[in-house]
CSV table of C-alpha atoms in Angstrom, one decimal:
chain,number,residue,atom,x,y,z
M,1,UNK,CA,127.8,-31.0,-75.5
M,2,UNK,CA,124.6,-34.2,-75.4
M,3,UNK,CA,126.4,-36.8,-72.3
M,4,UNK,CA,126.4,-40.4,-73.0
M,5,UNK,CA,126.5,-42.2,-70.1
M,6,UNK,CA,129.4,-44.7,-69.7
M,7,UNK,CA,129.8,-44.3,-73.5
M,8,UNK,CA,126.9,-47.1,-73.7
M,9,UNK,CA,128.9,-49.9,-72.6
M,10,UNK,CA,128.8,-51.7,-69.2
M,11,UNK,CA,131.9,-52.1,-68.8
M,12,UNK,CA,133.1,-48.6,-68.7
M,13,UNK,CA,130.8,-48.7,-65.3
M,14,UNK,CA,132.0,-52.3,-64.1
M,15,UNK,CA,135.6,-51.3,-64.5
M,16,UNK,CA,134.7,-48.0,-62.6
M,17,UNK,CA,133.1,-49.4,-60.1
M,18,UNK,CA,136.1,-52.4,-59.7
M,19,UNK,CA,138.7,-49.8,-59.9
M,20,UNK,CA,136.3,-47.8,-56.7
M,21,UNK,CA,136.4,-51.3,-54.9
M,22,UNK,CA,140.4,-51.9,-55.3
M,23,UNK,CA,141.0,-48.6,-53.5
M,24,UNK,CA,138.5,-48.9,-50.5
M,25,UNK,CA,140.6,-52.0,-50.2
M,26,UNK,CA,143.7,-50.5,-49.6
M,27,UNK,CA,141.9,-48.1,-47.5
M,28,UNK,CA,142.5,-45.2,-50.1
M,29,UNK,CA,139.1,-43.2,-49.1
M,30,UNK,CA,139.2,-39.8,-47.7
M,31,UNK,CA,136.4,-37.0,-47.3
M,32,UNK,CA,135.5,-34.3,-49.2
M,33,UNK,CA,133.5,-32.7,-52.1
M,34,UNK,CA,135.0,-35.0,-55.4
M,35,UNK,CA,139.1,-34.5,-54.4
M,36,UNK,CA,141.8,-37.1,-55.7
M,37,UNK,CA,144.9,-36.3,-53.8
M,38,UNK,CA,147.0,-38.7,-56.1
M,39,UNK,CA,147.2,-41.8,-54.3
M,40,UNK,CA,143.9,-41.3,-51.9
M,41,UNK,CA,140.4,-39.6,-53.3
M,42,UNK,CA,136.9,-39.5,-52.5
M,43,UNK,CA,134.3,-42.1,-53.5
M,44,UNK,CA,133.4,-40.4,-56.5
M,45,UNK,CA,137.1,-39.1,-57.3
M,46,UNK,CA,138.0,-43.3,-56.8
M,47,UNK,CA,135.8,-44.0,-59.7
M,48,UNK,CA,138.5,-42.4,-62.0
M,49,UNK,CA,141.7,-41.8,-60.2
M,50,UNK,CA,141.1,-38.3,-60.6
M,51,UNK,CA,138.8,-35.0,-59.7
M,52,UNK,CA,139.1,-33.6,-62.9
M,53,UNK,CA,135.4,-32.5,-64.4
M,54,UNK,CA,136.5,-32.9,-68.0
M,55,UNK,CA,137.7,-36.9,-67.4
M,56,UNK,CA,135.0,-37.5,-65.4
M,57,UNK,CA,132.6,-36.5,-68.2
M,58,UNK,CA,135.3,-38.0,-70.8
M,59,UNK,CA,135.6,-41.2,-69.0
M,60,UNK,CA,132.7,-42.7,-67.3
M,61,UNK,CA,130.1,-40.4,-69.9
M,62,UNK,CA,128.9,-38.5,-67.1
M,63,UNK,CA,127.8,-34.9,-65.9
M,64,UNK,CA,130.2,-33.9,-63.5
M,65,UNK,CA,127.1,-32.9,-60.7
M,66,UNK,CA,127.1,-36.6,-60.4
M,67,UNK,CA,130.2,-36.3,-58.8
M,68,UNK,CA,129.4,-33.8,-56.5
M,69,UNK,CA,126.3,-35.7,-55.8
M,70,UNK,CA,127.6,-38.9,-55.4
M,71,UNK,CA,129.8,-37.9,-52.8
M,72,UNK,CA,127.9,-35.3,-50.6
M,73,UNK,CA,125.2,-38.3,-50.0
M,74,UNK,CA,127.7,-40.8,-49.1
M,75,UNK,CA,129.9,-38.8,-47.0
M,76,UNK,CA,128.3,-40.1,-43.6
M,77,UNK,CA,128.3,-43.7,-44.7
M,78,UNK,CA,131.0,-46.1,-43.4
M,79,UNK,CA,133.0,-47.5,-46.7
M,80,UNK,CA,131.3,-50.2,-47.5
M,81,UNK,CA,128.0,-48.6,-47.3
M,82,UNK,CA,129.2,-46.0,-49.8
M,83,UNK,CA,130.4,-48.1,-52.1
M,84,UNK,CA,126.7,-49.9,-52.5
M,85,UNK,CA,125.3,-46.6,-52.6
M,86,UNK,CA,128.1,-45.7,-55.4
M,87,UNK,CA,127.1,-49.0,-56.6
M,88,UNK,CA,123.2,-48.4,-57.0
M,89,UNK,CA,123.9,-44.8,-58.2
M,90,UNK,CA,125.8,-45.8,-61.4
M,91,UNK,CA,123.5,-49.2,-61.8
M,92,UNK,CA,120.5,-47.1,-61.4
M,93,UNK,CA,121.9,-44.3,-64.6
M,94,UNK,CA,120.5,-46.1,-68.4
M,95,UNK,CA,123.5,-46.7,-70.5
M,96,UNK,CA,123.4,-44.5,-73.0
M,97,UNK,CA,121.3,-41.6,-71.0
M,98,UNK,CA,122.3,-37.7,-70.7
M,99,UNK,CA,122.3,-37.2,-67.1
M,100,UNK,CA,122.6,-33.3,-67.4
M,101,UNK,CA,118.8,-33.0,-66.8
M,102,UNK,CA,119.3,-34.8,-63.8
M,103,UNK,CA,120.7,-32.2,-62.1
M,104,UNK,CA,117.6,-29.9,-61.7
M,105,UNK,CA,115.2,-32.8,-61.4
M,106,UNK,CA,117.4,-33.7,-58.1
M,107,UNK,CA,116.9,-30.4,-56.8
M,108,UNK,CA,113.3,-30.4,-57.6
M,109,UNK,CA,112.7,-33.5,-55.6
M,110,UNK,CA,114.9,-32.0,-53.0
M,111,UNK,CA,113.1,-29.0,-52.5
M,112,UNK,CA,109.6,-30.9,-52.5
M,113,UNK,CA,110.7,-33.4,-49.6
M,114,UNK,CA,111.7,-30.2,-47.7
M,115,UNK,CA,108.1,-28.8,-47.7
M,116,UNK,CA,106.8,-31.8,-47.0
M,117,UNK,CA,109.2,-32.4,-44.1
M,118,UNK,CA,108.4,-29.1,-42.5
M,119,UNK,CA,105.9,-26.2,-43.2
M,120,UNK,CA,107.8,-23.2,-44.4
M,121,UNK,CA,106.9,-19.6,-43.2
M,122,UNK,CA,106.1,-17.2,-45.8
M,123,UNK,CA,109.4,-15.8,-47.4
M,124,UNK,CA,111.2,-19.1,-46.9
M,125,UNK,CA,108.1,-20.3,-48.9
M,126,UNK,CA,107.9,-18.1,-51.5
M,127,UNK,CA,111.8,-18.0,-52.0
M,128,UNK,CA,111.3,-22.0,-52.3
M,129,UNK,CA,108.8,-21.5,-55.3
M,130,UNK,CA,111.1,-19.0,-57.3
M,131,UNK,CA,113.8,-22.0,-57.0
M,132,UNK,CA,111.2,-24.4,-58.6
M,133,UNK,CA,110.4,-22.4,-61.0
M,134,UNK,CA,113.5,-21.4,-62.8
M,135,UNK,CA,114.6,-25.6,-62.0
M,136,UNK,CA,111.9,-26.6,-64.2
M,137,UNK,CA,112.2,-23.9,-66.7
M,138,UNK,CA,115.8,-25.3,-66.8
M,139,UNK,CA,114.7,-29.1,-67.1
M,140,UNK,CA,112.4,-27.9,-70.5
M,141,UNK,CA,115.9,-26.1,-71.9
M,142,UNK,CA,115.2,-22.8,-70.6
M,143,UNK,CA,117.9,-21.5,-68.3
M,144,UNK,CA,117.6,-18.1,-66.2
M,145,UNK,CA,120.0,-15.5,-67.0
M,146,UNK,CA,123.0,-15.1,-64.6
M,147,UNK,CA,121.0,-11.9,-62.8
M,148,UNK,CA,117.6,-13.7,-62.1
M,149,UNK,CA,119.7,-16.2,-60.3
M,150,UNK,CA,121.8,-13.8,-58.6
M,151,UNK,CA,118.3,-12.2,-58.0
M,152,UNK,CA,117.2,-15.3,-56.4
M,153,UNK,CA,120.3,-16.2,-54.3
M,154,UNK,CA,120.0,-12.5,-52.6
M,155,UNK,CA,116.0,-13.3,-51.5
M,156,UNK,CA,117.4,-16.9,-50.5
M,157,UNK,CA,119.7,-15.0,-47.8
M,158,UNK,CA,117.0,-12.6,-47.3
M,159,UNK,CA,114.7,-15.2,-46.6
M,160,UNK,CA,117.1,-17.1,-44.2
M,161,UNK,CA,117.5,-14.4,-42.3
M,162,UNK,CA,114.5,-13.2,-41.6
M,163,UNK,CA,113.6,-16.6,-40.5
M,164,UNK,CA,116.3,-17.6,-38.0
M,165,UNK,CA,114.3,-20.6,-36.9
M,166,UNK,CA,114.3,-22.5,-40.1
M,167,UNK,CA,117.8,-21.7,-41.1
M,168,UNK,CA,118.9,-25.5,-42.1
M,169,UNK,CA,115.8,-25.0,-44.7
M,170,UNK,CA,116.9,-21.9,-45.8
M,171,UNK,CA,120.3,-22.9,-46.8
M,172,UNK,CA,118.6,-26.0,-48.8
M,173,UNK,CA,117.0,-23.2,-50.4
M,174,UNK,CA,120.0,-21.2,-51.2
M,175,UNK,CA,122.3,-23.8,-52.2
M,176,UNK,CA,119.5,-24.8,-54.8
M,177,UNK,CA,120.1,-21.0,-56.4
M,178,UNK,CA,123.3,-22.0,-58.9
M,179,UNK,CA,122.7,-22.9,-62.4
M,180,UNK,CA,123.4,-27.0,-62.4
M,181,UNK,CA,125.0,-26.3,-65.7
M,182,UNK,CA,127.5,-23.1,-64.5
M,183,UNK,CA,127.7,-24.6,-61.2
M,184,UNK,CA,128.2,-28.2,-60.9
M,185,UNK,CA,128.4,-28.6,-56.9
M,186,UNK,CA,124.8,-27.5,-56.4
M,187,UNK,CA,123.3,-30.3,-56.8
M,188,UNK,CA,126.4,-31.7,-54.0
M,189,UNK,CA,125.5,-28.0,-51.6
M,190,UNK,CA,121.3,-29.3,-52.0
M,191,UNK,CA,122.6,-32.6,-50.7
M,192,UNK,CA,124.8,-31.6,-47.9
M,193,UNK,CA,122.8,-29.3,-46.6
M,194,UNK,CA,119.4,-31.1,-46.8
M,195,UNK,CA,121.5,-34.2,-44.8
M,196,UNK,CA,122.0,-31.3,-42.3
M,197,UNK,CA,118.8,-30.0,-42.0
M,198,UNK,CA,117.1,-33.0,-42.2
M,199,UNK,CA,119.5,-34.2,-39.1
M,200,UNK,CA,118.8,-30.9,-37.5
M,201,UNK,CA,114.6,-32.2,-37.3
M,202,UNK,CA,115.7,-35.4,-36.1
M,203,UNK,CA,117.3,-33.9,-33.2
M,204,UNK,CA,114.4,-31.5,-32.6
M,205,UNK,CA,112.7,-34.6,-31.0
M,206,UNK,CA,115.7,-36.2,-28.7
M,207,UNK,CA,116.4,-35.4,-25.1
M,208,UNK,CA,119.4,-33.5,-25.3
M,209,UNK,CA,118.7,-29.7,-24.4
M,210,UNK,CA,120.5,-26.3,-24.2
M,211,UNK,CA,121.4,-27.1,-20.0
M,212,UNK,CA,123.3,-30.2,-21.6
M,213,UNK,CA,125.0,-28.1,-24.1
M,214,UNK,CA,126.0,-25.2,-21.8
M,215,UNK,CA,126.7,-27.6,-19.0
M,216,UNK,CA,129.1,-29.6,-21.4
M,217,UNK,CA,131.0,-26.9,-22.7
M,218,UNK,CA,131.4,-25.3,-19.1
M,219,UNK,CA,132.8,-29.1,-17.9
M,220,UNK,CA,135.6,-29.1,-20.7
M,221,UNK,CA,136.3,-25.6,-20.4
M,222,UNK,CA,136.7,-26.8,-17.0
M,223,UNK,CA,139.0,-29.7,-17.9
M,224,UNK,CA,141.2,-27.7,-19.9
M,225,UNK,CA,141.9,-25.3,-17.4
M,226,UNK,CA,142.6,-27.6,-14.3
M,227,UNK,CA,144.6,-30.4,-15.8
M,228,UNK,CA,145.8,-29.7,-19.1
M,229,UNK,CA,146.9,-25.7,-18.6
M,230,UNK,CA,149.1,-26.7,-15.5
M,231,UNK,CA,150.6,-29.4,-16.1
M,232,UNK,CA,152.4,-29.8,-19.7
M,233,UNK,CA,153.0,-33.7,-19.0
M,234,UNK,CA,149.3,-34.5,-19.5
M,235,UNK,CA,148.6,-36.1,-22.5
M,236,UNK,CA,144.5,-37.1,-21.9
M,237,UNK,CA,142.4,-34.4,-24.0
M,238,UNK,CA,139.7,-33.1,-22.5
M,239,UNK,CA,136.9,-35.2,-23.4
M,240,UNK,CA,139.5,-38.4,-21.5
M,241,UNK,CA,139.6,-36.1,-19.0
M,242,UNK,CA,135.5,-35.6,-19.0
M,243,UNK,CA,135.3,-39.8,-18.8
M,244,UNK,CA,137.6,-40.0,-15.6
M,245,UNK,CA,136.1,-37.0,-13.5
M,246,UNK,CA,132.5,-37.0,-14.9
M,247,UNK,CA,131.4,-40.8,-16.2
M,248,UNK,CA,127.7,-40.0,-16.4
M,249,UNK,CA,128.2,-36.3,-18.0
M,250,UNK,CA,131.0,-37.8,-21.0
M,251,UNK,CA,128.6,-41.5,-21.3
M,252,UNK,CA,125.3,-38.9,-22.1
M,253,UNK,CA,127.7,-36.8,-23.8
M,254,UNK,CA,128.5,-39.8,-26.3
M,255,UNK,CA,125.2,-41.1,-26.4
M,256,UNK,CA,124.3,-37.9,-28.1
M,257,UNK,CA,127.5,-37.8,-30.3
M,258,UNK,CA,126.2,-41.0,-31.3
M,259,UNK,CA,122.8,-40.4,-31.8
M,260,UNK,CA,123.5,-37.7,-34.2
M,261,UNK,CA,125.7,-39.7,-36.4
M,262,UNK,CA,122.6,-42.0,-37.1
M,263,UNK,CA,120.8,-38.8,-37.4
M,264,UNK,CA,122.9,-38.1,-40.0
M,265,UNK,CA,123.3,-41.3,-42.1
M,266,UNK,CA,119.4,-41.9,-41.7
M,267,UNK,CA,118.9,-38.7,-43.9
M,268,UNK,CA,121.5,-39.4,-46.2
M,269,UNK,CA,119.3,-42.8,-46.7
M,270,UNK,CA,115.9,-40.8,-47.1
M,271,UNK,CA,118.4,-38.5,-49.9
M,272,UNK,CA,120.0,-41.0,-51.4
M,273,UNK,CA,116.4,-42.6,-52.3
M,274,UNK,CA,115.3,-39.2,-53.7
M,275,UNK,CA,118.6,-39.1,-55.9
M,276,UNK,CA,118.1,-42.4,-57.3
M,277,UNK,CA,114.2,-41.5,-58.3
M,278,UNK,CA,115.7,-38.5,-60.0
M,279,UNK,CA,118.1,-40.7,-61.7
M,280,UNK,CA,115.1,-43.1,-62.8
M,281,UNK,CA,113.5,-40.7,-64.3
M,282,UNK,CA,116.2,-39.8,-66.4
M,283,UNK,CA,115.5,-43.4,-68.3
M,284,UNK,CA,113.1,-40.9,-70.7
M,285,UNK,CA,116.4,-39.4,-72.3
M,286,UNK,CA,118.3,-42.7,-72.5
M,287,UNK,CA,119.7,-42.6,-76.2
M,288,UNK,CA,119.2,-46.6,-76.3
P,1,UNK,CA,134.9,-18.8,-66.6
P,2,UNK,CA,138.5,-19.8,-66.7
P,3,UNK,CA,140.6,-18.4,-64.2
P,4,UNK,CA,142.3,-20.8,-61.4
P,5,UNK,CA,142.9,-20.2,-57.6
P,6,UNK,CA,146.3,-18.9,-56.9
P,7,UNK,CA,148.6,-20.9,-54.3
P,8,UNK,CA,150.1,-18.8,-52.0
P,9,UNK,CA,152.7,-18.7,-49.1
P,10,UNK,CA,154.2,-16.8,-46.4
P,11,UNK,CA,157.0,-16.3,-48.8
P,12,UNK,CA,154.7,-14.9,-51.2
P,13,UNK,CA,151.7,-13.8,-49.3
P,14,UNK,CA,152.8,-9.7,-48.5
P,15,UNK,CA,152.7,-9.3,-52.6
P,16,UNK,CA,150.1,-11.9,-53.2
P,17,UNK,CA,147.9,-10.8,-51.0
P,18,UNK,CA,148.3,-7.3,-49.5
P,19,UNK,CA,149.9,-5.5,-52.0
P,20,UNK,CA,147.1,-6.8,-54.7
P,21,UNK,CA,144.9,-4.0,-55.2
P,22,UNK,CA,141.3,-4.8,-55.3
P,23,UNK,CA,139.0,-7.5,-54.0
P,24,UNK,CA,141.3,-11.1,-52.8
P,25,UNK,CA,139.1,-13.9,-51.2
P,26,UNK,CA,141.5,-16.1,-49.1
P,27,UNK,CA,141.6,-19.7,-47.8
P,28,UNK,CA,143.2,-20.8,-44.7
P,29,UNK,CA,143.2,-24.7,-45.3
P,30,UNK,CA,145.0,-28.2,-44.7
P,31,UNK,CA,145.3,-31.0,-46.5
P,32,UNK,CA,143.8,-33.1,-43.0
P,33,UNK,CA,140.6,-30.8,-42.8
P,34,UNK,CA,137.4,-32.3,-44.8
P,35,UNK,CA,135.2,-29.1,-44.3
P,36,UNK,CA,138.2,-27.3,-46.3
P,37,UNK,CA,138.2,-30.4,-49.2
P,38,UNK,CA,134.3,-29.6,-49.0
P,39,UNK,CA,134.7,-26.5,-49.6
P,40,UNK,CA,137.5,-26.3,-52.6
P,41,UNK,CA,135.4,-27.2,-55.5
P,42,UNK,CA,132.8,-24.6,-54.8
P,43,UNK,CA,135.6,-22.1,-54.3
P,44,UNK,CA,137.3,-23.0,-57.8
P,45,UNK,CA,133.6,-22.3,-59.2
P,46,UNK,CA,133.4,-19.2,-57.7
P,47,UNK,CA,137.3,-18.0,-58.9
P,48,UNK,CA,135.6,-18.5,-62.5
P,49,UNK,CA,132.2,-16.9,-61.8
P,50,UNK,CA,134.0,-13.8,-60.1
P,51,UNK,CA,137.0,-13.9,-62.8
P,52,UNK,CA,137.7,-10.4,-62.9
P,53,UNK,CA,135.8,-8.9,-60.2
P,54,UNK,CA,137.3,-11.4,-57.4
P,55,UNK,CA,140.6,-13.1,-57.2
P,56,UNK,CA,140.7,-16.6,-55.0
P,57,UNK,CA,143.8,-17.3,-53.5
P,58,UNK,CA,144.7,-20.4,-50.9
P,59,UNK,CA,147.0,-21.0,-48.4
P,60,UNK,CA,148.0,-24.3,-46.5
P,61,UNK,CA,148.2,-22.9,-43.1
P,62,UNK,CA,150.4,-26.1,-41.9
P,63,UNK,CA,153.1,-25.6,-44.4
P,64,UNK,CA,152.3,-21.6,-43.9
P,65,UNK,CA,151.7,-20.7,-40.2
P,66,UNK,CA,153.0,-17.0,-40.5
P,67,UNK,CA,150.0,-16.1,-42.3
P,68,UNK,CA,147.6,-17.5,-40.4
P,69,UNK,CA,149.2,-16.4,-37.4
P,70,UNK,CA,149.3,-12.9,-38.2
P,71,UNK,CA,145.6,-12.8,-39.5
P,72,UNK,CA,144.6,-14.6,-36.0
P,73,UNK,CA,143.3,-17.6,-38.1
P,74,UNK,CA,141.8,-20.0,-35.1
P,75,UNK,CA,140.0,-22.7,-37.1
P,76,UNK,CA,139.9,-23.8,-40.5
P,77,UNK,CA,138.5,-23.2,-43.0
P,78,UNK,CA,138.4,-19.8,-42.4
P,79,UNK,CA,138.1,-17.3,-45.6
P,80,UNK,CA,138.8,-13.9,-45.4
P,81,UNK,CA,138.2,-11.0,-47.9
P,82,UNK,CA,141.0,-8.4,-48.3
P,83,UNK,CA,140.3,-5.5,-49.9
P,84,UNK,CA,143.2,-3.6,-51.1
P,85,UNK,CA,145.3,-5.4,-48.8
P,86,UNK,CA,143.1,-4.6,-45.7
P,87,UNK,CA,141.0,-7.5,-44.6
P,88,UNK,CA,137.5,-6.5,-44.7
P,89,UNK,CA,135.4,-9.3,-43.8
P,90,UNK,CA,136.0,-13.2,-43.1
P,91,UNK,CA,133.9,-16.2,-42.4
P,92,UNK,CA,134.8,-20.1,-41.6
P,93,UNK,CA,133.6,-23.7,-41.9
P,94,UNK,CA,132.4,-25.3,-44.7
P,95,UNK,CA,130.0,-22.4,-45.3
P,96,UNK,CA,127.8,-22.8,-48.5
P,97,UNK,CA,128.5,-21.3,-51.8
P,98,UNK,CA,125.9,-18.6,-51.4
P,99,UNK,CA,127.4,-17.0,-48.5
P,100,UNK,CA,130.4,-16.9,-49.4
P,101,UNK,CA,129.3,-15.5,-53.2
P,102,UNK,CA,126.8,-13.1,-50.6
P,103,UNK,CA,130.1,-12.2,-48.5
P,104,UNK,CA,132.1,-11.1,-52.0
P,105,UNK,CA,128.7,-9.1,-53.1
P,106,UNK,CA,128.5,-7.1,-50.2
P,107,UNK,CA,131.7,-5.7,-50.7
P,108,UNK,CA,131.4,-5.2,-54.3
P,109,UNK,CA,128.4,-3.5,-54.0
P,110,UNK,CA,129.6,-1.2,-51.7
């Protein structure tokens, strides 16, 4: 079925963004991948008050992969930035465009980005090349047989396990081994793992070491065993206790966590830029 | 495509899962758990992808603590694969769709 973004009507996009704004004003945002609980929802679900893929298509004229992609790329953002990102994404889609082909195009861009981020070892590089080939064919209108996708997944998992040092990149390639036609979550999953892998690469440049990790784990266990287990009236959690008894370690841990959150946000901003680029290419498909 | 994720409970776990022949993948989840909401649509897709081969079920661990306790579920989400009522594998956290499919495939081909 050929889709027509916003049914060619700017009011459809405008109304969806208004709905999102209203939900955010009443703090109705939840985390997840295109989820609506009847009252609150993820960013994508708040655009239509639903997590029904059919309804997403019917009301917005958009391919469902975009709902999962939007939620994956905004999950690390504070709400105002997430709303801005949703607005930028929707406004980038030309009115009347068929957005289905944008799924494989997005995956190709994300895979290409992976190769520029780090040189991949041979088994992963080979599987990535196969994934690119199969998505390129799909853009040309030739979806592979289910058995070919299954074979690609098997190769991806095997390659990830052979190269554990690059398992972040391996997870991205694994996520790319589904046809977005039958698996609308595919682009969102590639984004989720790509953000995680990029943030992990940024972490490699930080001064947090394995020794820090071990020390914190040991102290948190000690807080639990020394203060919480023997005293049923103790209401503080292990982190609050760590701040009291080991303030320097707790401050360093807090800084590490904040840095990690920032890495995830930076990685998500980068992936959002790639997604916008892929959607922009859809201008070629605009029906208008 | 076209198979729903089955909702089960402590009251029906025995009949829905333990007494059911073949492979059943059970998702122990809770409404407050963000990673659970991340993998929920993946499980819906897998229910369609593996229709007729593997049943996919989910159980709200908050409302049904007995089943989680009986199967030593220590964190959410936890996915447990049962074969003819016996646990044969499990995986925890917001794992990717390919990893879940890979776990199922291993047991389908066994």
